[in-house]
Coordinates of C-alpha atoms in Angstrom, one line a residue:
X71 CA 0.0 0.0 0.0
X72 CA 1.4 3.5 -0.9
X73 CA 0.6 5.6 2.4
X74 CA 2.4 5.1 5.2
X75 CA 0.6 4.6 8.8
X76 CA 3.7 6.4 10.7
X77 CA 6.5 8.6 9.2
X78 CA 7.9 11.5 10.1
X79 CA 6.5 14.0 7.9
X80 CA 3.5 14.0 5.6
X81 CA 3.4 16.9 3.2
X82 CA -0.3 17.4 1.5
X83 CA -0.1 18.2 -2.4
X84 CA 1.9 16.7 -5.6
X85 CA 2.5 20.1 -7.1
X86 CA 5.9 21.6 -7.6
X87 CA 5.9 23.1 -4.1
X88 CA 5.0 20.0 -1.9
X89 CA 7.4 18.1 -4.5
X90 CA 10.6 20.0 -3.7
X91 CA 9.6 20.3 0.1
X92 CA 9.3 16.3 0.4
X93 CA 12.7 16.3 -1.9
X94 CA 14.5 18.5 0.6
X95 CA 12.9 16.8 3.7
X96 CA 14.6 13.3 2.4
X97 CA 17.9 14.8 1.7
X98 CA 17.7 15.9 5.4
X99 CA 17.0 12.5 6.4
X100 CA 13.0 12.2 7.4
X101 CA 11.2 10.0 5.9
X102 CA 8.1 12.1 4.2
X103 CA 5.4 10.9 2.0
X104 CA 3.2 12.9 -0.3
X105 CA -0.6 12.3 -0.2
X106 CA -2.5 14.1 -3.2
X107 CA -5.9 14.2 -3.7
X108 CA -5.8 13.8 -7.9
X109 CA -5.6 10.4 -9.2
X110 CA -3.8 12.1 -12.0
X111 CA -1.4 15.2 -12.4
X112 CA -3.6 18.2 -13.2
X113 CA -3.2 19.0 -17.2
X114 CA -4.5 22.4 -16.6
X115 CA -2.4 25.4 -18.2
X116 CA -0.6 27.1 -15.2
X117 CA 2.6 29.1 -14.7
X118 CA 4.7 29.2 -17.8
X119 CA 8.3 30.1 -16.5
X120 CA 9.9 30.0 -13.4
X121 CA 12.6 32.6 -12.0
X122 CA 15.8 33.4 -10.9
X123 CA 15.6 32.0 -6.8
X124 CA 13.5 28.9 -8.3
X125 CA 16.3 28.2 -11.0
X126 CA 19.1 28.3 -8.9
X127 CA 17.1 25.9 -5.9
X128 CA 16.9 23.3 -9.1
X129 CA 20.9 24.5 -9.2
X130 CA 22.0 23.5 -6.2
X131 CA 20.2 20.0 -6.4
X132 CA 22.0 19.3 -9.7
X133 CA 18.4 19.4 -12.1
X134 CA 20.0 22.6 -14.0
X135 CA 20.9 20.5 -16.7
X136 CA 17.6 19.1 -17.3
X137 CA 15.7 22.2 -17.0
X138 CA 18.0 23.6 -19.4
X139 CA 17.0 20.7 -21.7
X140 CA 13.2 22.1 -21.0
X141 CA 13.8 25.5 -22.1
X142 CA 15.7 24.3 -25.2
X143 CA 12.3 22.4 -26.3
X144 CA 10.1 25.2 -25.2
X145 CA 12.2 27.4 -27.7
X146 CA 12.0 25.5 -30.5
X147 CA 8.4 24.8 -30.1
X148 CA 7.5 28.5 -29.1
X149 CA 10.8 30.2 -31.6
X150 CA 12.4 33.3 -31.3
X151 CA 10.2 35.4 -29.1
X152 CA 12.1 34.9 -25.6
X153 CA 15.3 35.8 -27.2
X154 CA 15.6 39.6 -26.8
X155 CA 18.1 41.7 -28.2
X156 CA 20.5 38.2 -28.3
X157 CA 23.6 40.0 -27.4
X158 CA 26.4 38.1 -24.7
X159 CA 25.6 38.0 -21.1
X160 CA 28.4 40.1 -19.7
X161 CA 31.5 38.1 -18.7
X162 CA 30.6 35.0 -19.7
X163 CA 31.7 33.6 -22.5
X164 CA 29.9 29.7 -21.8
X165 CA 27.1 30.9 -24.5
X166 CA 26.8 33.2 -27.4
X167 CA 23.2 34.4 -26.8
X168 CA 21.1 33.4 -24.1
X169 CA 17.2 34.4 -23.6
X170 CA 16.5 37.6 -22.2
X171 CA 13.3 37.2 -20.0
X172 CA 11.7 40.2 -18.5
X173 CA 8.5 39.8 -18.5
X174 CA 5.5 42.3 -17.8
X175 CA 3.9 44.6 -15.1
X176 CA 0.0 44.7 -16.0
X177 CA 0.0 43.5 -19.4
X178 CA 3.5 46.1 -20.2
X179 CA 5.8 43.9 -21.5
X180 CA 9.3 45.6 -20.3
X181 CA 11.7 45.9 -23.4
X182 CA 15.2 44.3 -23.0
X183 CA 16.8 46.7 -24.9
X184 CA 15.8 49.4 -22.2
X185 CA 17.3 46.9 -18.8
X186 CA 20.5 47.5 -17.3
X187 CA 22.7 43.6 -17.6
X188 CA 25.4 45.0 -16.1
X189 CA 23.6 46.1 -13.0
X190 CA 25.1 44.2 -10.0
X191 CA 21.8 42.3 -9.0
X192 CA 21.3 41.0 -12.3
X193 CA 24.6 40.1 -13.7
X194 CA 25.1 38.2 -10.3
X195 CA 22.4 35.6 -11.5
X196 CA 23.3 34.6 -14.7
X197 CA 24.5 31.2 -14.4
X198 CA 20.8 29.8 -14.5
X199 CA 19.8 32.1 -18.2
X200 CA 19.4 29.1 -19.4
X201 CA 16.9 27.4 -17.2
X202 CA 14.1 30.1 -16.8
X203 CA 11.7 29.0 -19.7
X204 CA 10.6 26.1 -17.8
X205 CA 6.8 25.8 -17.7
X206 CA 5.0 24.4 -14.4
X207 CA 3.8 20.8 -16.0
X208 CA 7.5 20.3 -17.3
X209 CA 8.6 21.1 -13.8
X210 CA 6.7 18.6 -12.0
X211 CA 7.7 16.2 -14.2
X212 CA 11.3 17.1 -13.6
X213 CA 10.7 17.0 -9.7
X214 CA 8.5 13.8 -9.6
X215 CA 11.7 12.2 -11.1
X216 CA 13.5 14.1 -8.4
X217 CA 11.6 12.9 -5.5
X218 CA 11.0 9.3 -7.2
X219 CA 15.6 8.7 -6.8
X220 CA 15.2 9.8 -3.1
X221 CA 12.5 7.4 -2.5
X222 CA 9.7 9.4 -2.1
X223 CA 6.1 7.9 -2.1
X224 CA 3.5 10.3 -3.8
X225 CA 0.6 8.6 -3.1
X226 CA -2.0 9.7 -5.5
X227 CA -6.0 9.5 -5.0
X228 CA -5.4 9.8 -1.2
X229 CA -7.9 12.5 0.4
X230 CA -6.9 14.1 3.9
X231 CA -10.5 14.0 5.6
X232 CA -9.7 15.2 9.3
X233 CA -6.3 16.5 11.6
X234 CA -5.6 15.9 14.8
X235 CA -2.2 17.6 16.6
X236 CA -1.4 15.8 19.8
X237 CA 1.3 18.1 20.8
X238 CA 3.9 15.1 19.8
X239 CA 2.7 14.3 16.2
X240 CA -0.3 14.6 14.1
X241 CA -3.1 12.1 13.5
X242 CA -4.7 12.6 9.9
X243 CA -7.7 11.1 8.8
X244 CA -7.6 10.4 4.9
X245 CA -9.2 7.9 2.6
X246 CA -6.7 5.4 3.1
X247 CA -6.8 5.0 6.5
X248 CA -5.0 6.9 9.7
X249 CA -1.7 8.4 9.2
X250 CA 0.6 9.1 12.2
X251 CA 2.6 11.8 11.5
X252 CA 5.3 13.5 13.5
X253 CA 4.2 16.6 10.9
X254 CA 1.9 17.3 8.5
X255 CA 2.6 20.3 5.9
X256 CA -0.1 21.7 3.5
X257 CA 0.8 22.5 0.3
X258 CA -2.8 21.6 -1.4
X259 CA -3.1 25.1 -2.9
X260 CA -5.8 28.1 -2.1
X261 CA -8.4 26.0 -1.0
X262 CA -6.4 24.2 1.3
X263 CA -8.1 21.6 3.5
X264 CA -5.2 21.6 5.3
X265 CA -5.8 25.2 6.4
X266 CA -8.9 24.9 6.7
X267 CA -8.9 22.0 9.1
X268 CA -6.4 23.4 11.5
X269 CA -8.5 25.9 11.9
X270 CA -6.1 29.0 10.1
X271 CA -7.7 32.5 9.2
X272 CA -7.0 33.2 6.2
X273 CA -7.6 36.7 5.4
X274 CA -7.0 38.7 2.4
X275 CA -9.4 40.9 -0.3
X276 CA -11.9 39.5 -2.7
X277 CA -11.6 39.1 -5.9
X278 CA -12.7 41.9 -8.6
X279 CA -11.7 39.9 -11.8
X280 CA -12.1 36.5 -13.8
X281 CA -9.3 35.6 -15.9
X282 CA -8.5 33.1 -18.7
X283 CA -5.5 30.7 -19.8
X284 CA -5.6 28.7 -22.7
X285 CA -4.3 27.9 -25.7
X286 CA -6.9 27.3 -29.1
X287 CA -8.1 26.7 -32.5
X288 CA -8.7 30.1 -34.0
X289 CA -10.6 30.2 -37.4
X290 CA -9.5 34.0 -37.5
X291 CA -7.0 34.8 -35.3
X292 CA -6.1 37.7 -37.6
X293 CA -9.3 39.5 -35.2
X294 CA -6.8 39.3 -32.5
X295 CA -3.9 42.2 -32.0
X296 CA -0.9 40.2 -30.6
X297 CA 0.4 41.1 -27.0
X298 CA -1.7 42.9 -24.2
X299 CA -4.8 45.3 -25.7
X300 CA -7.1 46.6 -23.4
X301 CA -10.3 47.6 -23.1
X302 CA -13.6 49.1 -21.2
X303 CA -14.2 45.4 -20.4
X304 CA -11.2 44.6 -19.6
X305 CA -8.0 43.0 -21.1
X306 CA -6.7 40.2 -23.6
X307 CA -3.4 38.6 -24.5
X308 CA -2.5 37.0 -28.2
X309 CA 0.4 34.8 -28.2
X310 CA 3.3 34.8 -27.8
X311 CA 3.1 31.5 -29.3
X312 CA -0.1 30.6 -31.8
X313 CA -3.4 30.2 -30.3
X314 CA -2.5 31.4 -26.8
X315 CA -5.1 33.6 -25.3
X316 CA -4.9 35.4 -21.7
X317 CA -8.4 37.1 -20.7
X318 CA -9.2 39.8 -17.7
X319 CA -12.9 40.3 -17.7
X320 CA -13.8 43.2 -15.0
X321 CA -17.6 41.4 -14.7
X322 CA -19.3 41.4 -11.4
X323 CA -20.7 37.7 -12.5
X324 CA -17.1 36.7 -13.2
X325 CA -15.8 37.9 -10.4
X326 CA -19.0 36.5 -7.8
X327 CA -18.3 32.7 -9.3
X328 CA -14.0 33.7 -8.7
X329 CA -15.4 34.3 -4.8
X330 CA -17.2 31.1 -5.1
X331 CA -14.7 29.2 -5.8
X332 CA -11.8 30.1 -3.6
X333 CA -14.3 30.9 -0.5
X334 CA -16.1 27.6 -0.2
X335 CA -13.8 24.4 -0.5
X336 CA -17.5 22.8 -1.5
X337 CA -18.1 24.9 -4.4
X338 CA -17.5 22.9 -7.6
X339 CA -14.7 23.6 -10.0
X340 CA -16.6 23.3 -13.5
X341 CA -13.9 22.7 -16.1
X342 CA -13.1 25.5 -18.3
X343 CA -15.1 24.9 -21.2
X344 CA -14.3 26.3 -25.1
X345 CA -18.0 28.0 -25.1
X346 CA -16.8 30.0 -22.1
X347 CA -13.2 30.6 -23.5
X348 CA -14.8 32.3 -26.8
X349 CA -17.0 34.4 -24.4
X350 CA -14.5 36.1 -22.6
X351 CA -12.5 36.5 -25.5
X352 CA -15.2 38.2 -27.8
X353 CA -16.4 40.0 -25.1
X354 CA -13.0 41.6 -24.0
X355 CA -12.1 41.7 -27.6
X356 CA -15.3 43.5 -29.3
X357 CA -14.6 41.1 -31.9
X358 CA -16.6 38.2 -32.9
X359 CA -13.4 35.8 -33.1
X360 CA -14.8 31.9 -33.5
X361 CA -12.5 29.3 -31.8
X362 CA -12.9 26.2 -32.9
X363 CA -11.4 23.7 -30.3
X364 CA -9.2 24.1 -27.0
X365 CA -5.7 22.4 -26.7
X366 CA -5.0 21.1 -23.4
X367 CA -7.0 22.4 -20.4
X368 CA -7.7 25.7 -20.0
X369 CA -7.9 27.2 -16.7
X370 CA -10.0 30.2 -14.9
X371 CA -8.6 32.2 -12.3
X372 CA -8.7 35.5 -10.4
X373 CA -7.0 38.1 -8.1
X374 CA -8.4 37.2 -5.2
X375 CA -5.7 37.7 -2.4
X376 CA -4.9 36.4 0.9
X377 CA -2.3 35.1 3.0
X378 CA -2.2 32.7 6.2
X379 CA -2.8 34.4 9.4
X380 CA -0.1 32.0 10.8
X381 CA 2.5 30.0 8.6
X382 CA 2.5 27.4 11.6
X383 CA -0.1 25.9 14.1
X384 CA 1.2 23.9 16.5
X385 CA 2.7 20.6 14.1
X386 CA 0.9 22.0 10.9
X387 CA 2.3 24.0 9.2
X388 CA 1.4 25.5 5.5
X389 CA 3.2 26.7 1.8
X390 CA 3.0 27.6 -1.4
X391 CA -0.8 28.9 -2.3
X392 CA -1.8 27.2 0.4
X393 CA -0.3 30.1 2.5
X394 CA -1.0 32.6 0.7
X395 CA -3.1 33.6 -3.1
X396 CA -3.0 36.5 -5.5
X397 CA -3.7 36.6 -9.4
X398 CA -1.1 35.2 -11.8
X399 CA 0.2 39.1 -13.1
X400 CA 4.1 39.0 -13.0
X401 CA 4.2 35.2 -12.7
X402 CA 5.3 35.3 -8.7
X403 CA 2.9 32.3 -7.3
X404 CA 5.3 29.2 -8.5
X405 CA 8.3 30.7 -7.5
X406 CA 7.3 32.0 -4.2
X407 CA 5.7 28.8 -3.1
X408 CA 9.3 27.0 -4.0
X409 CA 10.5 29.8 -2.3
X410 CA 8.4 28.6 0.9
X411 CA 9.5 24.8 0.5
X412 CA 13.2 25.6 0.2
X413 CA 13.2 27.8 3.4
X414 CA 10.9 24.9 5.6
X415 CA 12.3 22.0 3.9
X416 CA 16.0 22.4 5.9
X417 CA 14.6 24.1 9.2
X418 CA 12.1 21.0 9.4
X419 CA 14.3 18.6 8.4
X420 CA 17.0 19.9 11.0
X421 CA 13.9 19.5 13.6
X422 CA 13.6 15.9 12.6
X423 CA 16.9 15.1 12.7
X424 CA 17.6 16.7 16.5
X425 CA 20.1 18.8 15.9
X426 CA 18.0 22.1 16.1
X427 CA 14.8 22.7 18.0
X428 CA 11.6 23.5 17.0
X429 CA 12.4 27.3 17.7
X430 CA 13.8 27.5 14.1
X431 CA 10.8 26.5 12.7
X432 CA 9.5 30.3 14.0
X433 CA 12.3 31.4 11.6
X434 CA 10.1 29.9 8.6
X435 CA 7.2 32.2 9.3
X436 CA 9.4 35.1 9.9
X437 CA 11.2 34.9 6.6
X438 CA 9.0 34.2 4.2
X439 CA 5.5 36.1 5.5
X440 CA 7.2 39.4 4.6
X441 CA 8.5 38.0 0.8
X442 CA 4.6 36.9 0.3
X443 CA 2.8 39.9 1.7
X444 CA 5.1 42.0 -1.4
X445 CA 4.1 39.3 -3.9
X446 CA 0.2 40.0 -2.8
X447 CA 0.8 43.6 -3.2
X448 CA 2.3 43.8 -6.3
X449 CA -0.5 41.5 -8.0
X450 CA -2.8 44.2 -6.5
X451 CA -1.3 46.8 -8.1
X452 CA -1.2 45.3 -11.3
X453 CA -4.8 44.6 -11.3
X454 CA -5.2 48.6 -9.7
X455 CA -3.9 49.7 -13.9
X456 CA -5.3 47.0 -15.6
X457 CA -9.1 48.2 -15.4
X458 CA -10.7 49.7 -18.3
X459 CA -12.1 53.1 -16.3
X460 CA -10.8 56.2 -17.5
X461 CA -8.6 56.9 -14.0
X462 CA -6.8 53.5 -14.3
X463 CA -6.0 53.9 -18.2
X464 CA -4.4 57.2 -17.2
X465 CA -2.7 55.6 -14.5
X466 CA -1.4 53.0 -17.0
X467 CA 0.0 55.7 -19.0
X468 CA 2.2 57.1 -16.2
X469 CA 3.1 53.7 -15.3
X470 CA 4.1 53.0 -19.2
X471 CA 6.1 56.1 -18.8
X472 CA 8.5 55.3 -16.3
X473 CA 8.7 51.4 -17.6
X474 CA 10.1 52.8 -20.8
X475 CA 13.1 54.7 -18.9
X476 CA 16.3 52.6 -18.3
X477 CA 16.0 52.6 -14.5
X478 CA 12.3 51.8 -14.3
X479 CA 13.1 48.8 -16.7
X480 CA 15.9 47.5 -14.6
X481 CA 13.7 48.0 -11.7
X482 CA 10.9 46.1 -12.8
X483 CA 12.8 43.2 -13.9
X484 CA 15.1 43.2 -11.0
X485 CA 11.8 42.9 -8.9
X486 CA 9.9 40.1 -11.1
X487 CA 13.3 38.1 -11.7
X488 CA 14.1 37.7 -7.7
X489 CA 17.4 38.9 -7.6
X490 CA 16.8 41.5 -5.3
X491 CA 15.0 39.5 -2.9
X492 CA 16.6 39.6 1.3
X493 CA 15.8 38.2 4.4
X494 CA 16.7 40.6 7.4
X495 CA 19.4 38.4 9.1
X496 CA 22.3 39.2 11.3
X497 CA 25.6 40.7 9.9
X498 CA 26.9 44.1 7.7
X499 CA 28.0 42.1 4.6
X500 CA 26.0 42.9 1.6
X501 CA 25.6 39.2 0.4
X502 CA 23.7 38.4 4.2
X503 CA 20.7 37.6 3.8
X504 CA 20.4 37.6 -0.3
X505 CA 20.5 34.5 -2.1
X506 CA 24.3 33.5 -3.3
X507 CA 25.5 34.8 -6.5
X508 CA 27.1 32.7 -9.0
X509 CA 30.7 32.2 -7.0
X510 CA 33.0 30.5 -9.6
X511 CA 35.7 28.9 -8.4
X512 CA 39.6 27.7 -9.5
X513 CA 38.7 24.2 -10.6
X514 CA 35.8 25.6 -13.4
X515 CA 32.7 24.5 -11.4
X516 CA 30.4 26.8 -9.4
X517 CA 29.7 26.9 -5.2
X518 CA 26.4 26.1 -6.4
X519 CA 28.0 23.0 -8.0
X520 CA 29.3 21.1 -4.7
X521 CA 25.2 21.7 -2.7
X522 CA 23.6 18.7 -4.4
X523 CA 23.4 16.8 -1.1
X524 CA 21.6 19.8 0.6
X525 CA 23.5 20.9 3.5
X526 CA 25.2 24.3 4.5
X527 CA 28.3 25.1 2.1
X528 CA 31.3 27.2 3.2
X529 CA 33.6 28.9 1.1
X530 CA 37.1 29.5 1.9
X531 CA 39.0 31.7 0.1
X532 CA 41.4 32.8 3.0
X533 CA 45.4 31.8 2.8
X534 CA 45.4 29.8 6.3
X535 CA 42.2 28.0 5.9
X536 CA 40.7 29.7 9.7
X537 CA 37.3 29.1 8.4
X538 CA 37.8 25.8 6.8
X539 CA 39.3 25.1 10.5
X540 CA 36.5 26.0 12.5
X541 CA 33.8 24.5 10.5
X542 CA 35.0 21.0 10.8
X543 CA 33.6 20.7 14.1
X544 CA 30.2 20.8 12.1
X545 CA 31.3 18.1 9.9
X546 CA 28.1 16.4 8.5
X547 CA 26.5 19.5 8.4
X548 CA 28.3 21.7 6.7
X549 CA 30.4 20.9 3.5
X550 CA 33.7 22.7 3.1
X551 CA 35.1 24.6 -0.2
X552 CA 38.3 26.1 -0.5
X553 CA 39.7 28.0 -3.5
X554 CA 42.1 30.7 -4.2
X555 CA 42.6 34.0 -1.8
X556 CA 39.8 36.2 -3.6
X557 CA 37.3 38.3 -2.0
X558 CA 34.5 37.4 -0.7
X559 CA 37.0 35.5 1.6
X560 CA 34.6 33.8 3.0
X561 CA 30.6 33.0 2.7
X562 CA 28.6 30.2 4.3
X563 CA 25.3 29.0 2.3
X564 CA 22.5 28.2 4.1
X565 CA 20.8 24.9 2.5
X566 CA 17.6 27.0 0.7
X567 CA 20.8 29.3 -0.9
X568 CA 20.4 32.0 1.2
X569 CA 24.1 33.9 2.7
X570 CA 24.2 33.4 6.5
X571 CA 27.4 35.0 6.7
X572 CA 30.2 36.9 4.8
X573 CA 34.1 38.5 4.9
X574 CA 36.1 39.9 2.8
X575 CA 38.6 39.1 5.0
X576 CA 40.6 36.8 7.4
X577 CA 40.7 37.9 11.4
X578 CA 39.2 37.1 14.5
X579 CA 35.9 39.1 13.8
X580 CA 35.5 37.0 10.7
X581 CA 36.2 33.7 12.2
X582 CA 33.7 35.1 15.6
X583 CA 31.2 36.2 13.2
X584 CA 31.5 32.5 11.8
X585 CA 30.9 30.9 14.6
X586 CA 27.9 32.7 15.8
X587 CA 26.5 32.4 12.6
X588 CA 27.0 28.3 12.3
X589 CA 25.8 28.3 15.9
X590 CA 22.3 30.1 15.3
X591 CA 21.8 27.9 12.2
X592 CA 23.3 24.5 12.0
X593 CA 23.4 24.2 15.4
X594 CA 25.7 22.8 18.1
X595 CA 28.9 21.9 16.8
X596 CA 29.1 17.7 16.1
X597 CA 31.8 14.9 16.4
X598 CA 34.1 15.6 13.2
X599 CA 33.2 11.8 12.8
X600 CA 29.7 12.0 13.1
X601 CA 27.5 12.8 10.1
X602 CA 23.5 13.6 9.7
X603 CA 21.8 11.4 7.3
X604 CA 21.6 13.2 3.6
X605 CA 24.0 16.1 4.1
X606 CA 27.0 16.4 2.1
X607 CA 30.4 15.6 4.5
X608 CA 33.3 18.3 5.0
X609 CA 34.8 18.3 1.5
X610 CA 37.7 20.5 1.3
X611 CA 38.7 21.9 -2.2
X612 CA 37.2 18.9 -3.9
X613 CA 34.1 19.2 -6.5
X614 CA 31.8 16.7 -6.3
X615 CA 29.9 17.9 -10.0
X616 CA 31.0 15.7 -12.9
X617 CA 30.1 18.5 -15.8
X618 CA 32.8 21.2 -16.0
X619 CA 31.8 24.6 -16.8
X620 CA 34.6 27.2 -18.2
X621 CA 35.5 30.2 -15.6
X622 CA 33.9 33.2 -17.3
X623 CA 36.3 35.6 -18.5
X624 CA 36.7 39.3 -16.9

């Protein structure tokens, strides 16, 4: 039988969020099981990229190559539109031309001709260029692999009925029987039964708007304008690729079955149908465009938003859309809820495993409620230019007006792609609490390249080795890199990617700022002999990625 009657954790959903969190859960040595509620992966049209944190998470686990792989189909399927202006990536001379994504703030698609490369943020993230194009059904394919080598069980037509926390674990009522659970997470999406059986508020604003996704037969699709047009009923997307059609409809009917839907966990999710599709189209449109069969599922959605009052009651905790909802503008939902897994998946893992108490767990909330409260926001104000009144079409023209400048460019696409993202953490180095740029190193590989096993990585760049030297005595936890004196000398990489601590020098503050810093997160120092299930030992100077990449040139 697929579910398990007693493991450690039980993680609620088979999307891409619950899929990494279970995949970082068993690299940290619980054993986890996935219980979905489809019998079969949802074929519905979601997300259709991923960005610059989410790329660098599959990174670190060693799935870059195969995302790359995804893009390259997705471009010769889709053709030439993602490539930009095609010009180098600045200091790197691994690819000729690379895709320049920078997508859109309320239907404006941002021109790459206009963004800054050189910028720090974004030419400190390159690495991953070639992994962004990777739609959200091609990525849980890549992860069900993923999960599948660490022996993960997604169990599959498994329904989670009723939840009880004990205080020491969590009994969950399902379909298949009681599961004892030392911890259950919900990541079953907005209508979360999860949250809603633990009893979570879940606060937020209604929605205003009923949007589209799908991809058709059109007898005429010369009706269409291609990109964004707008309109006093709302807005409409052609293409990029053929017979891709986005649709906003500012409807009060729309909007009332959109409250429906994500306020009642009863109320029914009709499939999208091609009658309704054509609709919403022609009516957006003014156009009496015919399609003539959909391809795939289509999908409805809105911009209601909400987030969890509390990431975490008691032994339940939540992610991904099950923590918090907004409309698809800007493409933030997918990456934030990977964003969520990565961050619990080591804290609750370290819990497990009984090196750190349950007080880090706190630190999950902490981090990420501020990250998805800025998501929510900036869907909001997306939709706040996107009506078709008079006052928001002016607004949209202000709004186009500083998007065509060079800074508001950079800006915007600095925001969407992630590279600006922080968490407030202790220290004065610039790189603390930022994810980790692309740190080559002597040998050709990448930091990135030696955190496939999922623990902390150090970097030691200093001439002694002081930091190498310390952070033995965390040997199982931490894995050790050395390379040649350079600045930073010295960075230690939490396992969701995010900098801990930093020097650009050698010294008893460095090395005191090092050891507080190990301390706080992977806990009390351990038995140089003594290693925690899943982690990557102390490797010093040694890369553990077979495929070479060549140092990009100054």
């Amino acid at each position: 039988m697929c579910v398990k009657q007693d493991v450690d954790v039980t993680v609620v959903g088979a999307g891409p969020v619950g899929l990494v969190l279970a995949a970082e859960l068993a690299l940290a040595g619980a054993t986890v099981q996935v219980l979905e509620r489809l019998a079969e992966p949802d074929e519905g049209m979601k997300a259709g990229a991923i960005n610059v944190p989410t790329a660098e998470a599959l990174d670190r686990r060693g799935l870059l190559p195969a995302a790359e792989q995804v893009q390259r189909e997705m471009l010769e399927r889709v053709g030439s539109f993602a490539r930009g202006a095609g010009d180098e990536r600045p200091g790197d001379g691994r690819r000729a031309r690379e895709p320049r994504f920078t997508g859109h703030f309320a239907g404006m698609v941002l021109d790459p001709g206009l963004v800054d490369w050189s910028d720090p943020d974004l030419a400190a993230h390159t690495a991953v260029d070639g992994a962004r194009m990777v739609p959200q059904r091609e990525l849980e394919e890549l992860l069900a692999g993923h999960v599948a080598r660490l022996g993960v069980p997604v169990c599959r037509g498994v329904e989670v009925t009723s939840l009880e926390d004990t205080g020491e674990g969590v009994l969950v009522g399902t379909t298949a029987g009681t599961v004892r659970t030392g911890w259950l997470v919900g990541c079953d999406g907005g209508r979360s039964t999860v949250r809603r059986l633990a009893g979570i508020a879940f606060p937020g604003t209604d929605p205003e708007l009923t949007g589209h996704l799908a991809v058709a037969d059109i007898a005429d699709p010369e009706k269409l304008a291609p990109g964004w047009t707008w309109s006093p009923h709302g807005a409409y997307r052609y293409g990029p690729q053929p017979g891709r059609v986005v649709t906003v409809e500012f409807d009060g009917v729309g909007a009332d079955l959109a409250r429906a839907r994500h306020g009642s966990r009863g109320a029914p999710k009709a499939p999208v149908t091609l009658e309704e599709v054509q609709t919403s189209l022609r009516r957006v449109s003014g156009t009496d465009v015919t399609l003539t069969a959909l391809r795939g599922t289509a999908t409805r959605w809105s911009d209601n938003a909400r987030q969890a009052a509390t990431y975490r009651s008691g032994r339940v905790l939540l992610a991904g859309d099950a923590a918090h909802v907004h409309s698809p503008f800007g493409g933030q939902g997918l990456n934030l809820g990977v964003g969520d897994a990565m961050n619990l998946g080591w804290k609750l893992g370290a819990v497990v495993a009984g090196w750190a108490p349950e007080g880090l767990l706190d630190s999950y909330d902490a981090e990420r409620r501020p990250l998805g409260a800025w998501v929510l926001d900036w869907t909001r104000a997306q939709v706040g230019v996107l009506r078709g009144d008079a006052r928001s079409a002016a607004l949209r023209e202000v709004v186009a007006g500083l998007l065509s400048t060079r800074d508001g460019a950079t800006y915007a696409v600095k925001k969407i792609s992630g590279v600006t993202q922080r968490i407030d953490l202790p220290g004065d180095h610039p790189l603390v609490g930022r994810f980790a740029p692309d740190l080559w190193l002597r040998d050709g590989s990448r930091l990135a390249d030696h955190g496939h096993g999922g623990g902390f990585l150090l970097l030691d760049r200093t001439p002694d080795g002081a930091f190498a030297r310390l952070a033995e005595a965390w040997a199982g936890r931490v894995g050790i890199v050395t390379d040649d004196h350079a600045a930073p000398a010295g960075v230690l990489v939490r396992p969701d990617g995010v900098v801990a601590w930093a020097a650009d020098a050698s010294g008893d503050a460095a090395v005191g700022g090092l050891e507080a810093a190990l301390r706080r997160w992977a806990g009390v120092p351990s038995s140089p002999s003594v290693e925690v299930p899943g982690t990557p030992a102390a490797s010093v100077g040694r890369a553990r990625h077979a495929g070479r990449r060549e140092r990009p040139t100054a």
